[in-house]
CSV table of C-alpha atoms and ligand atoms in Angstrom, one decimal:
chain,number,residue,atom,x,y,z
A,1,UNK,CA,120.5,-149.5,148.3
A,2,UNK,CA,122.5,-152.1,149.2
A,3,UNK,CA,125.2,-153.6,146.9
A,4,UNK,CA,124.3,-156.9,145.8
A,5,UNK,CA,126.3,-159.6,143.6
A,6,UNK,CA,124.5,-162.1,141.3
A,7,UNK,CA,124.7,-164.2,138.3
A,8,UNK,CA,122.5,-163.6,135.3
A,9,UNK,CA,121.7,-164.5,131.9
A,10,UNK,CA,122.1,-161.3,129.8
A,11,UNK,CA,119.3,-162.8,126.9
A,12,UNK,CA,117.6,-165.3,126.4
A,13,UNK,CA,119.2,-168.9,126.4
A,14,UNK,CA,123.1,-166.6,127.1
A,15,UNK,CA,125.4,-168.3,129.4
A,16,UNK,CA,124.8,-166.9,132.6
A,17,UNK,CA,127.7,-163.9,134.0
A,18,UNK,CA,128.6,-161.7,136.7
A,19,UNK,CA,126.2,-159.4,137.3
A,20,UNK,CA,126.2,-156.4,140.1
A,21,UNK,CA,122.8,-154.5,140.9
A,22,UNK,CA,121.1,-152.5,144.1
A,23,UNK,CA,118.2,-154.5,147.0
A,24,UNK,CA,116.2,-151.5,148.1
A,25,UNK,CA,117.1,-150.2,151.5
A,26,UNK,CA,115.3,-152.3,154.4
A,27,UNK,CA,111.3,-150.7,154.7
A,28,UNK,CA,110.0,-151.1,158.5
A,29,UNK,CA,108.4,-154.3,157.6
A,30,UNK,CA,111.9,-155.8,155.6
A,31,UNK,CA,113.9,-158.1,156.3
A,32,UNK,CA,117.1,-158.4,154.8
A,33,UNK,CA,118.6,-161.9,154.2
A,34,UNK,CA,122.4,-162.6,153.0
A,35,UNK,CA,121.8,-165.7,150.8
A,36,UNK,CA,123.8,-168.6,151.5
A,37,UNK,CA,122.2,-171.6,149.2
A,38,UNK,CA,120.2,-170.7,146.5
A,39,UNK,CA,118.8,-174.6,144.5
A,40,UNK,CA,118.3,-174.7,140.9
A,41,UNK,CA,114.7,-175.5,139.5
A,42,UNK,CA,114.0,-176.6,136.0
A,43,UNK,CA,111.7,-173.6,135.9
A,44,UNK,CA,114.5,-171.8,135.9
A,45,UNK,CA,116.0,-173.5,132.8
A,46,UNK,CA,112.8,-172.9,131.0
A,47,UNK,CA,112.6,-169.3,131.8
A,48,UNK,CA,116.4,-168.5,131.0
A,49,UNK,CA,116.5,-170.2,127.8
A,50,UNK,CA,112.3,-168.4,127.3
A,51,UNK,CA,111.0,-171.3,127.0
A,52,UNK,CA,107.5,-170.4,128.8
A,53,UNK,CA,107.9,-166.7,126.7
A,54,UNK,CA,107.6,-162.8,128.0
A,55,UNK,CA,110.6,-163.5,130.3
A,56,UNK,CA,113.0,-160.2,131.2
A,57,UNK,CA,116.7,-159.7,131.1
A,58,UNK,CA,119.1,-159.4,132.5
A,59,UNK,CA,117.8,-162.3,134.3
A,60,UNK,CA,118.9,-163.3,138.1
A,61,UNK,CA,117.4,-166.7,138.7
A,62,UNK,CA,116.6,-168.6,141.4
A,63,UNK,CA,113.8,-169.0,143.8
A,64,UNK,CA,114.7,-171.9,146.4
A,65,UNK,CA,116.4,-169.1,148.8
A,66,UNK,CA,117.8,-169.8,152.3
A,67,UNK,CA,120.3,-167.8,154.2
A,68,UNK,CA,120.2,-165.7,157.5
A,69,UNK,CA,118.7,-162.6,158.7
A,70,UNK,CA,121.5,-159.9,158.8
A,71,UNK,CA,118.9,-156.7,159.5
A,72,UNK,CA,115.3,-156.3,160.2
A,73,UNK,CA,112.9,-153.1,159.9
A,74,UNK,CA,111.3,-151.6,163.0
A,75,UNK,CA,107.9,-153.3,162.7
A,76,UNK,CA,109.0,-157.3,161.7
A,77,UNK,CA,108.1,-159.4,164.6
A,78,UNK,CA,108.6,-162.8,162.4
A,79,UNK,CA,112.3,-162.8,162.4
A,80,UNK,CA,115.1,-161.6,164.1
A,81,UNK,CA,119.3,-160.9,163.3
A,82,UNK,CA,120.6,-164.2,163.2
A,83,UNK,CA,117.4,-166.4,162.2
A,84,UNK,CA,117.4,-168.7,159.3
A,85,UNK,CA,114.8,-167.5,156.9
A,86,UNK,CA,113.8,-168.5,153.3
A,87,UNK,CA,112.2,-167.0,149.9
A,88,UNK,CA,110.5,-169.0,147.7
A,89,UNK,CA,108.7,-168.1,143.9
A,90,UNK,CA,107.1,-165.2,144.5
A,91,UNK,CA,107.8,-162.2,147.1
A,92,UNK,CA,104.8,-160.2,147.3
A,93,UNK,CA,101.1,-160.0,146.1
A,94,UNK,CA,97.9,-157.7,146.1
A,95,UNK,CA,97.0,-158.5,149.3
A,96,UNK,CA,93.4,-158.2,148.6
A,97,UNK,CA,92.3,-160.2,146.4
A,98,UNK,CA,89.8,-163.4,147.4
A,99,UNK,CA,92.8,-166.0,146.5
A,100,UNK,CA,95.3,-163.6,148.7
A,101,UNK,CA,92.9,-163.7,151.6
A,102,UNK,CA,92.1,-167.3,151.1
A,103,UNK,CA,96.2,-167.5,151.6
A,104,UNK,CA,96.5,-168.8,147.9
A,105,UNK,CA,99.1,-165.6,147.0
A,106,UNK,CA,100.4,-167.6,144.3
A,107,UNK,CA,96.9,-167.6,142.6
A,108,UNK,CA,96.6,-164.0,143.3
A,109,UNK,CA,94.0,-162.3,141.0
A,110,UNK,CA,95.8,-158.8,140.4
A,111,UNK,CA,99.6,-158.3,140.9
A,112,UNK,CA,101.8,-161.6,141.8
A,113,UNK,CA,105.4,-160.3,142.4
A,114,UNK,CA,107.7,-163.1,141.6
A,115,UNK,CA,110.8,-163.7,142.8
A,116,UNK,CA,112.6,-163.0,139.5
A,117,UNK,CA,111.4,-162.1,136.0
A,118,UNK,CA,109.0,-160.1,137.0
A,119,UNK,CA,108.2,-156.7,138.2
A,120,UNK,CA,107.3,-155.3,141.8
A,121,UNK,CA,104.3,-154.0,142.7
A,122,UNK,CA,105.4,-150.7,140.3
A,123,UNK,CA,105.0,-153.0,137.8
A,124,UNK,CA,108.5,-151.5,136.1
A,125,UNK,CA,111.1,-152.1,138.8
A,126,UNK,CA,112.5,-155.7,137.7
A,127,UNK,CA,112.2,-158.8,140.3
A,128,UNK,CA,115.9,-160.3,140.9
A,129,UNK,CA,116.2,-164.2,142.2
A,130,UNK,CA,118.9,-166.0,144.3
A,131,UNK,CA,121.6,-166.5,142.3
A,132,UNK,CA,122.9,-164.1,144.3
A,133,UNK,CA,124.4,-162.4,147.5
A,134,UNK,CA,121.7,-161.1,149.3
A,135,UNK,CA,117.9,-159.7,149.2
A,136,UNK,CA,115.7,-157.7,150.8
A,137,UNK,CA,111.8,-159.1,151.2
A,138,UNK,CA,108.8,-158.3,153.4
A,139,UNK,CA,108.1,-160.6,156.5
A,140,UNK,CA,105.1,-161.6,155.4
A,141,UNK,CA,106.9,-163.3,152.2
A,142,UNK,CA,109.5,-164.6,154.3
A,143,UNK,CA,109.5,-168.4,155.6
A,144,UNK,CA,110.8,-169.4,158.7
A,145,UNK,CA,113.2,-172.5,158.7
A,146,UNK,CA,113.2,-174.4,161.7
A,147,UNK,CA,116.7,-175.2,163.2
A,148,UNK,CA,116.7,-178.4,163.0
A,149,UNK,CA,116.8,-178.6,159.2
A,150,UNK,CA,120.1,-178.4,157.4
A,151,UNK,CA,120.0,-175.2,155.6
A,152,UNK,CA,121.4,-176.4,152.0
A,153,UNK,CA,118.9,-179.3,152.1
A,154,UNK,CA,116.6,-177.3,152.8
A,155,UNK,CA,116.4,-174.8,150.1
A,156,UNK,CA,114.6,-177.2,147.6
A,157,UNK,CA,111.6,-177.2,149.8
A,158,UNK,CA,110.5,-173.6,149.2
A,159,UNK,CA,109.7,-174.1,145.6
A,160,UNK,CA,110.4,-177.9,145.0
A,161,UNK,CA,109.3,-179.0,148.5
A,162,UNK,CA,105.7,-176.7,148.3
A,163,UNK,CA,104.8,-177.5,144.6
A,164,UNK,CA,104.7,-181.3,145.9
A,165,UNK,CA,103.4,-180.9,149.1
A,166,UNK,CA,100.3,-178.9,148.0
A,167,UNK,CA,98.5,-181.3,145.5
A,168,UNK,CA,99.2,-184.1,147.9
A,169,UNK,CA,97.1,-182.3,150.5
A,170,UNK,CA,94.7,-181.1,148.3
A,171,UNK,CA,93.9,-184.8,147.1
A,172,UNK,CA,93.9,-186.2,150.6
A,173,UNK,CA,97.0,-188.4,149.9
A,174,UNK,CA,97.4,-191.2,152.6
A,175,UNK,CA,97.0,-194.7,154.3
A,176,UNK,CA,96.4,-197.3,152.1
A,177,UNK,CA,96.4,-195.0,148.5
A,178,UNK,CA,98.5,-196.0,145.7
A,179,UNK,CA,100.3,-193.1,144.5
A,180,UNK,CA,102.7,-192.8,141.7
A,181,UNK,CA,105.3,-190.1,140.8
A,182,UNK,CA,106.6,-189.8,137.1
A,183,UNK,CA,110.2,-188.3,136.5
A,184,UNK,CA,112.8,-188.5,139.2
A,185,UNK,CA,114.0,-185.1,139.6
A,186,UNK,CA,114.2,-182.3,142.0
A,187,UNK,CA,110.4,-182.2,142.1
A,188,UNK,CA,109.8,-186.2,141.8
A,189,UNK,CA,112.2,-187.3,144.5
A,190,UNK,CA,110.2,-184.3,147.1
A,191,UNK,CA,107.1,-186.3,145.9
A,192,UNK,CA,108.2,-189.5,146.7
A,193,UNK,CA,109.3,-188.9,150.1
A,194,UNK,CA,106.5,-186.9,150.9
A,195,UNK,CA,103.7,-189.2,149.6
A,196,UNK,CA,106.0,-192.0,151.4
A,197,UNK,CA,105.8,-189.8,155.0
A,198,UNK,CA,102.0,-189.5,154.3
A,199,UNK,CA,101.4,-193.2,154.3
A,200,UNK,CA,101.2,-193.6,150.5
A,201,UNK,CA,102.2,-196.7,148.6
A,202,UNK,CA,104.5,-195.1,146.0
A,203,UNK,CA,105.6,-196.1,142.8
A,204,UNK,CA,108.2,-194.3,140.5
A,205,UNK,CA,108.0,-193.9,136.8
A,206,UNK,CA,110.9,-193.2,134.9
A,207,UNK,CA,112.8,-193.0,131.6
A,208,UNK,CA,116.0,-193.5,133.6
A,209,UNK,CA,116.5,-197.1,134.2
A,210,UNK,CA,119.6,-195.9,136.7
A,211,UNK,CA,117.5,-194.3,139.3
A,212,UNK,CA,115.8,-197.5,140.8
A,213,UNK,CA,118.1,-198.0,143.5
A,214,UNK,CA,117.9,-194.2,144.9
A,215,UNK,CA,113.5,-194.2,144.3
A,216,UNK,CA,113.4,-197.5,146.5
A,217,UNK,CA,116.0,-195.2,149.3
A,218,UNK,CA,113.5,-192.1,148.9
A,219,UNK,CA,110.8,-194.2,149.9
A,220,UNK,CA,109.5,-195.9,146.7
A,221,UNK,CA,108.4,-199.8,147.0
A,222,UNK,CA,107.8,-199.6,143.1
A,223,UNK,CA,110.1,-198.6,140.4
A,224,UNK,CA,108.6,-198.7,136.5
A,225,UNK,CA,110.5,-197.9,133.5
A,226,UNK,CA,108.8,-196.0,130.6
A,227,UNK,CA,110.9,-196.4,128.1
A,228,UNK,CA,109.2,-199.3,126.3
A,229,UNK,CA,106.0,-199.3,124.6
A,230,UNK,CA,103.4,-201.1,126.6
A,231,UNK,CA,104.5,-199.9,129.4
A,232,UNK,CA,101.5,-199.6,131.1
A,233,UNK,CA,99.0,-202.1,130.3
A,234,UNK,CA,99.5,-204.2,133.5
A,235,UNK,CA,98.9,-201.5,135.4
A,236,UNK,CA,96.0,-199.6,134.1
A,237,UNK,CA,93.5,-198.7,136.7
A,238,UNK,CA,95.4,-199.5,139.6
A,239,UNK,CA,96.3,-195.6,141.1
A,240,UNK,CA,94.4,-193.4,143.3
A,241,UNK,CA,96.6,-190.2,142.4
A,242,UNK,CA,99.5,-189.3,140.3
A,243,UNK,CA,101.7,-186.8,140.6
A,244,UNK,CA,103.0,-185.8,137.0
A,245,UNK,CA,106.7,-184.0,137.5
A,246,UNK,CA,107.9,-184.2,133.9
A,247,UNK,CA,109.4,-180.6,132.7
A,248,UNK,CA,109.4,-182.1,128.6
A,249,UNK,CA,106.3,-183.0,126.3
A,250,UNK,CA,105.2,-186.4,127.2
A,251,UNK,CA,102.2,-189.0,126.8
A,252,UNK,CA,100.0,-188.1,129.7
A,253,UNK,CA,97.4,-190.6,128.5
A,254,UNK,CA,99.5,-193.5,129.6
A,255,UNK,CA,99.8,-192.4,133.1
A,256,UNK,CA,95.9,-191.1,133.0
A,257,UNK,CA,95.5,-194.4,132.1
A,258,UNK,CA,96.6,-195.8,135.5
A,259,UNK,CA,94.7,-194.4,137.3
A,260,UNK,CA,91.3,-196.5,138.8
A,261,UNK,CA,87.4,-194.8,139.4
A,262,UNK,CA,87.4,-191.0,140.3
A,263,UNK,CA,91.2,-190.9,140.7
A,264,UNK,CA,93.2,-187.6,139.9
A,265,UNK,CA,96.4,-186.5,138.1
A,266,UNK,CA,97.6,-183.7,138.7
A,267,UNK,CA,100.1,-181.9,136.4
A,268,UNK,CA,103.1,-180.1,138.1
A,269,UNK,CA,105.5,-180.2,135.2
A,270,UNK,CA,105.6,-177.2,132.8
A,271,UNK,CA,106.6,-178.3,129.5
A,272,UNK,CA,106.7,-175.7,127.1
A,273,UNK,CA,104.2,-177.4,124.6
A,274,UNK,CA,101.2,-178.0,124.9
A,275,UNK,CA,100.3,-181.9,125.9
A,276,UNK,CA,97.4,-184.0,124.1
A,277,UNK,CA,94.9,-185.5,126.1
A,278,UNK,CA,92.3,-188.2,124.6
A,279,UNK,CA,89.0,-187.5,125.7
A,280,UNK,CA,88.7,-191.4,126.8
A,281,UNK,CA,91.5,-190.9,129.2
A,282,UNK,CA,89.5,-189.2,131.3
A,283,UNK,CA,85.9,-190.4,130.3
A,284,UNK,CA,86.6,-194.0,131.3
A,285,UNK,CA,86.8,-194.3,135.4
A,286,UNK,CA,85.5,-190.6,135.6
A,287,UNK,CA,88.9,-189.2,136.1
A,288,UNK,CA,90.2,-185.8,137.1
A,289,UNK,CA,93.5,-183.8,135.3
A,290,UNK,CA,94.0,-180.9,137.3
A,291,UNK,CA,97.1,-178.5,138.1
A,292,UNK,CA,98.6,-177.1,141.1
A,293,UNK,CA,101.4,-174.0,141.0
A,294,UNK,CA,103.5,-174.0,144.2
A,295,UNK,CA,101.8,-173.1,147.3
A,296,UNK,CA,100.7,-170.0,149.4
A,297,UNK,CA,102.8,-168.7,152.0
A,298,UNK,CA,100.5,-170.0,154.9
A,299,UNK,CA,101.2,-173.9,153.4
A,300,UNK,CA,104.7,-173.3,152.7
A,301,UNK,CA,105.1,-172.7,156.2
A,302,UNK,CA,103.3,-175.5,157.4
A,303,UNK,CA,104.7,-177.8,154.8
A,304,UNK,CA,108.4,-176.9,156.1
A,305,UNK,CA,107.8,-177.3,159.9
A,306,UNK,CA,106.0,-180.5,158.9
A,307,UNK,CA,109.4,-181.9,156.9
A,308,UNK,CA,111.0,-180.3,160.0
A,309,UNK,CA,108.9,-182.8,162.2
A,310,UNK,CA,109.3,-185.8,159.8
A,311,UNK,CA,113.1,-185.4,159.4
A,312,UNK,CA,112.6,-184.8,155.6
A,313,UNK,CA,114.7,-182.4,153.3
A,314,UNK,CA,116.0,-182.4,149.9
A,315,UNK,CA,118.9,-184.9,148.4
A,316,UNK,CA,121.7,-182.0,146.8
A,317,UNK,CA,124.4,-181.8,145.1
A,318,UNK,CA,126.1,-178.1,145.6
A,319,UNK,CA,127.8,-176.5,143.2
A,320,UNK,CA,129.7,-173.2,142.8
A,321,UNK,CA,128.0,-170.3,140.8
A,322,UNK,CA,130.8,-170.9,138.2
A,323,UNK,CA,129.6,-174.7,137.6
A,324,UNK,CA,125.7,-173.3,136.6
A,325,UNK,CA,126.1,-174.3,133.0
A,326,UNK,CA,127.2,-177.7,133.4
A,327,UNK,CA,124.0,-178.1,136.0
A,328,UNK,CA,121.5,-177.1,133.6
A,329,UNK,CA,122.8,-179.7,131.2
A,330,UNK,CA,122.8,-182.4,133.2
A,331,UNK,CA,119.5,-181.2,134.6
A,332,UNK,CA,118.0,-181.4,131.4
A,333,UNK,CA,119.6,-184.6,130.9
A,334,UNK,CA,117.6,-186.0,133.6
A,335,UNK,CA,121.3,-186.4,135.2
A,336,UNK,CA,120.2,-184.5,138.5
A,337,UNK,CA,120.3,-186.5,142.2
A,338,UNK,CA,118.3,-184.9,142.8
A,339,UNK,CA,118.9,-180.9,142.9
A,340,UNK,CA,121.4,-178.7,142.3
A,341,UNK,CA,122.2,-176.0,145.0
A,342,UNK,CA,124.3,-172.8,144.8
A,343,UNK,CA,126.7,-172.6,147.5
A,344,UNK,CA,126.0,-168.7,147.1
A,345,UNK,CA,130.0,-167.9,148.9
A,346,UNK,CA,131.3,-168.9,145.6
A,347,UNK,CA,129.7,-165.5,144.6
A,348,UNK,CA,132.1,-163.7,147.0
A,349,UNK,CA,135.0,-163.6,144.9
A,350,UNK,CA,132.7,-162.4,141.6
B,1,NAP,P1,114.3,-181.7,137.0
B,1,NAP,O1,114.5,-181.7,138.5
B,1,NAP,O2,114.5,-181.5,135.7
B,1,NAP,O3,112.8,-183.1,136.7
B,1,NAP,C1,112.0,-183.7,135.8
B,1,NAP,C2,112.4,-185.1,135.2
B,1,NAP,O4,111.2,-185.3,134.6
B,1,NAP,C3,113.6,-185.6,135.2
B,1,NAP,O5,114.7,-185.7,136.2
B,1,NAP,C4,112.8,-186.9,133.7
B,1,NAP,O6,113.3,-187.9,135.4
B,1,NAP,C5,112.0,-186.4,133.5
B,1,NAP,N1,111.9,-186.0,132.2
B,1,NAP,C6,112.9,-185.4,131.6
B,1,NAP,N2,112.8,-184.8,130.3
B,1,NAP,C7,111.6,-186.1,130.0
B,1,NAP,C8,111.1,-186.5,128.8
B,1,NAP,N3,111.3,-186.3,127.7
B,1,NAP,N4,110.3,-187.4,129.0
B,1,NAP,C9,110.3,-187.9,130.4
B,1,NAP,N5,110.0,-187.5,131.2
B,1,NAP,C10,111.2,-186.9,131.3
B,1,NAP,O7,112.9,-180.9,137.0
B,1,NAP,P2,112.1,-180.1,137.6
B,1,NAP,O8,113.0,-179.1,138.7
B,1,NAP,O9,111.4,-181.3,138.7
B,1,NAP,O10,110.7,-179.4,137.9
B,1,NAP,C11,110.2,-180.1,136.9
B,1,NAP,C12,109.1,-179.3,135.9
B,1,NAP,O11,108.1,-178.6,137.1
B,1,NAP,C13,109.7,-178.3,135.0
B,1,NAP,O12,108.9,-178.3,133.9
B,1,NAP,C14,109.4,-177.0,135.9
B,1,NAP,O13,109.4,-176.2,135.5
B,1,NAP,C15,107.9,-177.7,136.6
B,1,NAP,N6,108.0,-176.9,137.8
B,1,NAP,C16,106.9,-176.2,138.3
B,1,NAP,C17,105.9,-175.8,139.2
B,1,NAP,C18,104.5,-175.6,139.6
B,1,NAP,O14,104.6,-174.8,140.5
B,1,NAP,N7,103.4,-176.2,139.2
B,1,NAP,C19,107.0,-175.8,140.2
B,1,NAP,C20,108.2,-176.0,140.0
B,1,NAP,C21,108.7,-176.6,138.6
B,1,NAP,P3,113.1,-189.5,135.0
B,1,NAP,O15,115.0,-189.5,134.4
B,1,NAP,O16,113.1,-190.0,136.3
B,1,NAP,O17,112.5,-190.0,133.8
B,2,ZN,ZN1,111.0,-173.8,140.8
B,3,ZN,ZN1,95.8,-161.1,145.5
């Protein structure tokens, strides 16, 4: 067993506190990663506060993990000691179902092993995430972090990056298209960078007027404040694709109304309450409402290599783990520019 220090929520909604636990020994196909940085995703907050139900405690959150490979098992071929490696939202899956075989492990039909707030394949050992000093993971579920990407800015790619990249690819976003990104937070700011890099003309739809300058710097051509009723009227039917990254209940009909004929809105935000969809929001213009969850290992690696090639990474605010409650509060208020990332060195003294 490998002694590990982390930060955990002891019960639903409680403050995170220091927590010591063991990682498994490094098996033949495992890599041991000394974690250096871990992004703070809004999904961490939803789960710590049990907003989706079924949370398991104590919970060590964190699924935007990057660090240095410290040890490799005898059969490992993808990594060597000293490499930069990353772990995203899951650490194993059944490997045999149709979705696993298709490389879409995130939709495993049998047992997806989430990085935290779930169980290993034995269905009883809890998994613990990246607000911790080290992690042991099967090499098939670890990602190579290209050396040109600054490590702390690369961490959020493991969730925010792939979650926005996958639907942009699936709906073939590219040159000449008009794309809307709703909610300029961790996911949204990656959605803007990626869609712009693919050649789309991007509009940010935001409740925060103060984010306009940033939106433009990130690559947006237009910025629309959605606070006043009627904001969407002049824009109806103008967009090919909309990526909805909002973390809280909101009126999705207004955004569906932006779509032109056969346009699609992909929902990646995961509010705790159901959204109400008016039939005419979809019937009009033959629109599609889709959902998307992170991405498979193969596509996550493709996204990392794409980001390295294009020089894209996340805008981050580095925090010591001791500031996590403040980071959660600011994220919930929409006051995030644009991803908090924990400097795991801050855990050493705990
Ligand atoms: P985040 O950084 O907190 O960003 C969410 C943004 O939504 C905020 O910055 C804000 O942007 C906007 N917003 C917040 N409350 C709002 C409200 N009441 N009405 C309208 N807009 C509001 O969160 P994140 O980490 O990007 O995650 C976003 C959502 O995606 C979360 O629900 C998360 O759980 C989910 N998620 C899903 C997946 C997946 O696989 N599908 C993966 C990761 C995360 P403005 O200030 O610009 O309005
Ligand atoms: Zn996430
Ligand atoms: Zn499977």
